[in-house]
Amino acid sequence: MSQPVVYLSITFTTRFRLSAYLYEESKETSYLQHAEATAIFLQRQFLSSQNLLTFSVNVTSCAFDQTLDTWVTGAAIEGLAVIANVTGNSTWSDML
């Protein structure tokens, strides 16, 4: 039986990036709440010990797939940069 794996998708990180930009333009707190909740999820679930945003995590062994996906990573970095800039919160800028 294969091990269960959770994948970080471009759709997930694109929605994160979109929420960050929508907050930047509208200042609607629901967009910021979504972007920050997503950033926390990324930090807790997909950030490796080397501070790299990995493509997948095995949920049984908690092993990170060391494969990096530039589309996914790039969208996540862009979202982090936007929320770090608009909030001034060092939690987000420290992840960059």
Coordinates of N, CA, C and O in Angstrom, one line a residue:
M1 N 0.8 -1.2 0.0 CA 0.0 0.0 0.0 C 0.9 1.2 0.0 O 1.8 1.3 0.8
S2 N 0.6 2.2 -0.8 CA 1.4 3.4 -0.9 C 1.1 4.3 0.3 O 0.1 4.3 0.9
Q3 N 2.1 5.1 0.6 CA 2.1 6.0 1.7 C 1.2 7.3 1.3 O 1.3 7.7 0.2
P4 N 0.3 7.7 2.2 CA -0.5 8.9 1.9 C 0.4 10.2 1.9 O 1.3 10.4 2.7
V5 N 0.3 11.0 0.8 CA 1.1 12.1 0.6 C 0.2 13.3 0.4 O -0.8 13.2 -0.3
V6 N 0.5 14.5 1.0 CA -0.2 15.7 0.8 C 0.7 16.6 -0.2 O 1.8 16.8 0.1
Y7 N 0.1 17.1 -1.2 CA 0.8 17.9 -2.2 C 0.4 19.3 -2.1 O -0.8 19.6 -1.9
L8 N 1.4 20.2 -2.2 CA 1.1 21.6 -2.3 C 0.9 22.0 -3.7 O 1.7 21.7 -4.6
S9 N -0.3 22.5 -4.0 CA -0.6 22.8 -5.5 C -0.5 24.2 -5.8 O -0.5 25.1 -5.0
I10 N -0.4 24.5 -7.1 CA -0.3 25.8 -7.6 C -1.6 26.5 -7.4 O -1.7 27.7 -7.1
T11 N -2.8 25.8 -7.4 CA -4.0 26.4 -7.1 C -4.1 27.0 -5.7 O -4.5 28.1 -5.4
F12 N -3.5 26.2 -4.7 CA -3.5 26.7 -3.3 C -2.7 27.9 -3.2 O -3.1 28.9 -2.6
T13 N -1.5 27.9 -3.7 CA -0.6 29.1 -3.6 C -1.1 30.3 -4.4 O -0.9 31.4 -4.0
T14 N -1.8 30.0 -5.5 CA -2.3 31.1 -6.3 C -3.4 31.8 -5.5 O -3.6 33.1 -5.5
R15 N -4.3 31.1 -4.9 CA -5.3 31.7 -4.0 C -4.7 32.5 -2.9 O -5.3 33.5 -2.5
F16 N -3.7 32.0 -2.3 CA -2.9 32.7 -1.3 C -2.5 34.0 -1.8 O -2.7 35.1 -1.2
R17 N -1.8 34.0 -2.9 CA -1.3 35.2 -3.6 C -2.5 36.2 -3.9 O -2.4 37.4 -3.6
L18 N -3.6 35.7 -4.4 CA -4.7 36.5 -4.8 C -5.3 37.2 -3.5 O -5.6 38.4 -3.5
S19 N -5.4 36.4 -2.4 CA -5.9 37.0 -1.2 C -5.0 38.1 -0.7 O -5.5 39.2 -0.2
A20 N -3.7 37.9 -0.8 CA -2.8 39.0 -0.4 C -3.0 40.3 -1.2 O -3.0 41.4 -0.7
Y21 N -3.1 40.1 -2.5 CA -3.3 41.3 -3.4 C -4.6 41.9 -3.2 O -4.7 43.1 -3.2
L22 N -5.7 41.1 -3.0 CA -7.0 41.7 -2.7 C -7.0 42.5 -1.4 O -7.6 43.6 -1.4
Y23 N -6.3 42.0 -0.4 CA -6.2 42.8 0.8 C -5.4 44.1 0.6 O -5.8 45.1 1.0
E24 N -4.4 44.0 -0.2 CA -3.5 45.2 -0.5 C -4.4 46.3 -1.1 O -4.2 47.4 -0.8
E25 N -5.3 45.9 -2.0 CA -6.1 46.9 -2.7 C -7.3 47.3 -2.0 O -7.7 48.5 -2.0
S26 N -8.0 46.4 -1.3 CA -9.3 46.7 -0.7 C -9.2 47.0 0.8 O -10.1 47.6 1.4
K27 N -8.2 46.5 1.5 CA -8.1 46.5 3.0 C -9.2 45.8 3.7 O -9.5 46.0 4.8
E28 N -9.9 44.9 2.9 CA -10.9 44.0 3.5 C -10.3 42.9 4.4 O -9.5 42.1 3.9
T29 N -10.6 42.9 5.6 CA -9.9 42.0 6.6 C -10.1 40.6 6.3 O -9.2 39.8 6.6
S30 N -11.2 40.2 5.6 CA -11.4 38.7 5.3 C -10.3 38.2 4.4 O -9.8 37.1 4.5
Y31 N -9.8 39.1 3.5 CA -8.7 38.7 2.6 C -7.4 38.5 3.4 O -6.6 37.6 3.1
L32 N -7.2 39.4 4.3 CA -5.9 39.3 5.1 C -6.0 38.1 6.0 O -5.0 37.4 6.1
Q33 N -7.2 37.8 6.6 CA -7.3 36.6 7.4 C -7.0 35.4 6.6 O -6.4 34.5 7.1
H34 N -7.5 35.3 5.4 CA -7.3 34.1 4.6 C -5.8 34.0 4.2 O -5.2 32.9 4.3
A35 N -5.2 35.1 3.8 CA -3.8 35.1 3.5 C -2.9 34.7 4.7 O -2.0 33.9 4.5
E36 N -3.2 35.3 5.8 CA -2.4 34.9 7.0 C -2.6 33.5 7.5 O -1.7 32.8 7.8
A37 N -3.8 33.0 7.4 CA -4.1 31.6 7.7 C -3.4 30.7 6.8 O -2.8 29.6 7.2
T38 N -3.3 31.0 5.5 CA -2.6 30.2 4.5 C -1.1 30.2 4.8 O -0.5 29.2 4.7
A39 N -0.6 31.4 5.1 CA 0.8 31.5 5.4 C 1.2 30.7 6.6 O 2.2 30.0 6.6
I40 N 0.4 30.7 7.6 CA 0.6 29.8 8.8 C 0.6 28.4 8.4 O 1.4 27.6 8.9
F41 N -0.4 28.0 7.6 CA -0.5 26.6 7.2 C 0.8 26.2 6.4 O 1.3 25.1 6.6
L42 N 1.2 27.1 5.5 CA 2.4 26.8 4.7 C 3.6 26.6 5.7 O 4.4 25.7 5.5
Q43 N 3.7 27.5 6.6 CA 4.8 27.5 7.6 C 4.8 26.2 8.4 O 5.9 25.6 8.6
R44 N 3.7 25.8 8.9 CA 3.6 24.6 9.7 C 3.6 23.3 9.0 O 4.1 22.3 9.5
Q45 N 3.1 23.2 7.8 CA 3.0 22.0 7.1 C 4.0 21.7 6.0 O 4.3 20.6 5.7
F46 N 4.5 22.8 5.3 CA 5.3 22.6 4.1 C 6.7 23.2 4.2 O 7.4 23.0 3.2
L47 N 7.0 23.9 5.2 CA 8.3 24.4 5.3 C 9.3 23.4 5.9 O 9.1 22.9 7.1
S48 N 10.3 23.1 5.2 CA 11.3 22.1 5.7 C 12.2 22.6 6.7 O 12.3 23.9 6.9
S49 N 13.0 21.8 7.3 CA 14.0 22.3 8.3 C 15.1 23.2 7.7 O 15.7 23.9 8.4
Q50 N 15.2 23.1 6.4 CA 16.1 24.0 5.7 C 15.4 25.3 5.2 O 16.0 26.1 4.4
N51 N 14.2 25.5 5.7 CA 13.4 26.7 5.3 C 13.1 26.8 3.8 O 13.0 27.8 3.2
L52 N 12.9 25.6 3.2 CA 12.5 25.5 1.9 C 11.0 25.0 1.8 O 10.6 24.2 2.6
L53 N 10.3 25.6 0.9 CA 8.9 25.2 0.7 C 8.8 24.0 -0.1 O 9.1 24.1 -1.3
T54 N 8.5 22.9 0.4 CA 8.6 21.6 -0.3 C 7.3 21.4 -1.1 O 6.3 22.0 -0.8
F55 N 7.4 20.5 -2.0 CA 6.2 20.2 -2.9 C 5.2 19.2 -2.2 O 4.1 19.3 -2.5
S56 N 5.7 18.3 -1.4 CA 4.8 17.4 -0.7 C 5.4 16.9 0.6 O 6.6 16.9 0.9
V57 N 4.5 16.4 1.4 CA 4.8 15.8 2.7 C 4.1 14.5 2.9 O 2.9 14.4 2.6
N58 N 4.8 13.4 3.3 CA 4.2 12.1 3.6 C 3.6 12.2 4.9 O 4.2 12.5 5.9
V59 N 2.3 12.0 5.0 CA 1.5 12.2 6.3 C 1.8 11.1 7.3 O 1.5 11.3 8.5
T60 N 2.3 10.0 6.9 CA 2.6 8.9 7.8 C 4.0 9.1 8.5 O 4.1 9.0 9.7
S61 N 5.0 9.4 7.7 CA 6.3 9.5 8.2 C 6.8 10.9 8.4 O 7.8 11.2 9.0
C62 N 5.9 11.9 8.0 CA 6.3 13.3 8.1 C 7.5 13.7 7.3 O 8.2 14.7 7.5
A63 N 7.9 12.8 6.3 CA 9.1 13.1 5.5 C 8.7 14.1 4.4 O 7.7 14.0 3.7
F64 N 9.6 15.0 4.1 CA 9.4 16.0 3.1 C 10.0 15.5 1.8 O 11.0 14.8 1.7
D65 N 9.2 15.7 0.7 CA 9.8 15.4 -0.6 C 10.7 16.6 -0.9 O 10.3 17.8 -0.9
Q66 N 11.9 16.4 -1.2 CA 12.9 17.4 -1.4 C 12.8 18.1 -2.8 O 13.5 19.1 -3.1
T67 N 11.8 17.6 -3.6 CA 11.6 18.2 -4.9 C 11.0 19.6 -4.7 O 10.1 19.8 -3.9
L68 N 11.5 20.6 -5.4 CA 11.0 21.9 -5.3 C 10.3 22.2 -6.6 O 10.8 21.9 -7.7
D69 N 9.2 22.9 -6.6 CA 8.4 23.2 -7.7 C 8.4 24.7 -7.8 O 7.9 25.4 -7.0
T70 N 9.0 25.3 -8.9 CA 9.2 26.7 -9.0 C 7.9 27.5 -9.1 O 7.8 28.6 -8.6
W71 N 6.9 26.9 -9.8 CA 5.6 27.6 -9.9 C 5.0 27.7 -8.5 O 4.5 28.8 -8.1
V72 N 4.9 26.7 -7.7 CA 4.3 26.7 -6.4 C 5.1 27.5 -5.4 O 4.6 28.4 -4.7
T73 N 6.4 27.4 -5.4 CA 7.3 28.1 -4.5 C 7.2 29.6 -4.9 O 7.1 30.5 -4.0
G74 N 7.3 29.9 -6.2 CA 7.2 31.3 -6.6 C 5.9 32.0 -6.2 O 6.0 33.2 -5.7
A75 N 4.8 31.4 -6.3 CA 3.5 31.9 -5.9 C 3.5 32.1 -4.4 O 2.9 33.2 -4.0
A76 N 4.0 31.2 -3.7 CA 4.0 31.3 -2.2 C 4.9 32.5 -1.8 O 4.5 33.3 -0.9
I77 N 6.1 32.6 -2.4 CA 7.0 33.7 -2.1 C 6.3 35.1 -2.4 O 6.4 36.0 -1.6
E78 N 5.7 35.1 -3.5 CA 5.0 36.4 -3.9 C 3.9 36.7 -2.9 O 3.8 37.9 -2.5
G79 N 3.1 35.8 -2.5 CA 2.1 36.0 -1.5 C 2.6 36.5 -0.2 O 2.2 37.4 0.5
L80 N 3.7 35.8 0.3 CA 4.4 36.2 1.5 C 4.9 37.7 1.4 O 4.8 38.4 2.3
A81 N 5.5 38.0 0.3 CA 6.1 39.3 0.1 C 5.0 40.4 0.2 O 5.2 41.4 0.8
V82 N 3.9 40.1 -0.4 CA 2.8 41.1 -0.4 C 2.2 41.3 1.1 O 2.1 42.4 1.5
I83 N 2.0 40.1 1.8 CA 1.4 40.3 3.1 C 2.5 40.9 4.1 O 2.1 41.6 5.0
A84 N 3.7 40.6 3.9 CA 4.8 41.2 4.7 C 4.8 42.7 4.5 O 5.0 43.4 5.4
N85 N 4.7 43.1 3.2 CA 4.8 44.5 2.9 C 3.6 45.3 3.4 O 3.7 46.3 4.0
V86 N 2.4 44.7 3.2 CA 1.2 45.5 3.6 C 0.9 45.5 5.1 O 0.3 46.4 5.7
T87 N 1.4 44.5 5.8 CA 1.2 44.4 7.3 C 2.3 44.9 8.1 O 2.2 45.3 9.2
G88 N 3.5 44.8 7.5 CA 4.7 45.2 8.3 C 5.1 44.1 9.3 O 5.9 44.4 10.2
N89 N 4.4 43.0 9.3 CA 4.6 41.9 10.2 C 5.9 41.1 9.9 O 6.0 40.5 8.9
S90 N 6.9 41.2 10.9 CA 8.1 40.5 10.6 C 8.0 39.0 10.5 O 8.9 38.3 10.0
T91 N 6.9 38.4 11.1 CA 6.7 37.0 10.9 C 6.7 36.6 9.5 O 7.3 35.6 9.1
W92 N 6.1 37.4 8.6 CA 6.0 37.0 7.2 C 7.3 37.4 6.5 O 7.8 36.6 5.6
S93 N 7.9 38.5 6.8 CA 9.1 38.9 6.1 C 10.3 37.9 6.5 O 11.2 37.7 5.7
D94 N 10.2 37.4 7.7 CA 11.3 36.5 8.1 C 11.2 35.1 7.4 O 12.2 34.4 7.3
M95 N 10.0 34.8 6.8 CA 9.9 33.6 6.0 C 10.4 33.7 4.6 O 10.6 32.7 3.9
L96 N 10.7 35.0 4.2 CA 11.2 35.2 2.8 C 12.6 34.8 2.7 O 13.4 34.9 3.5

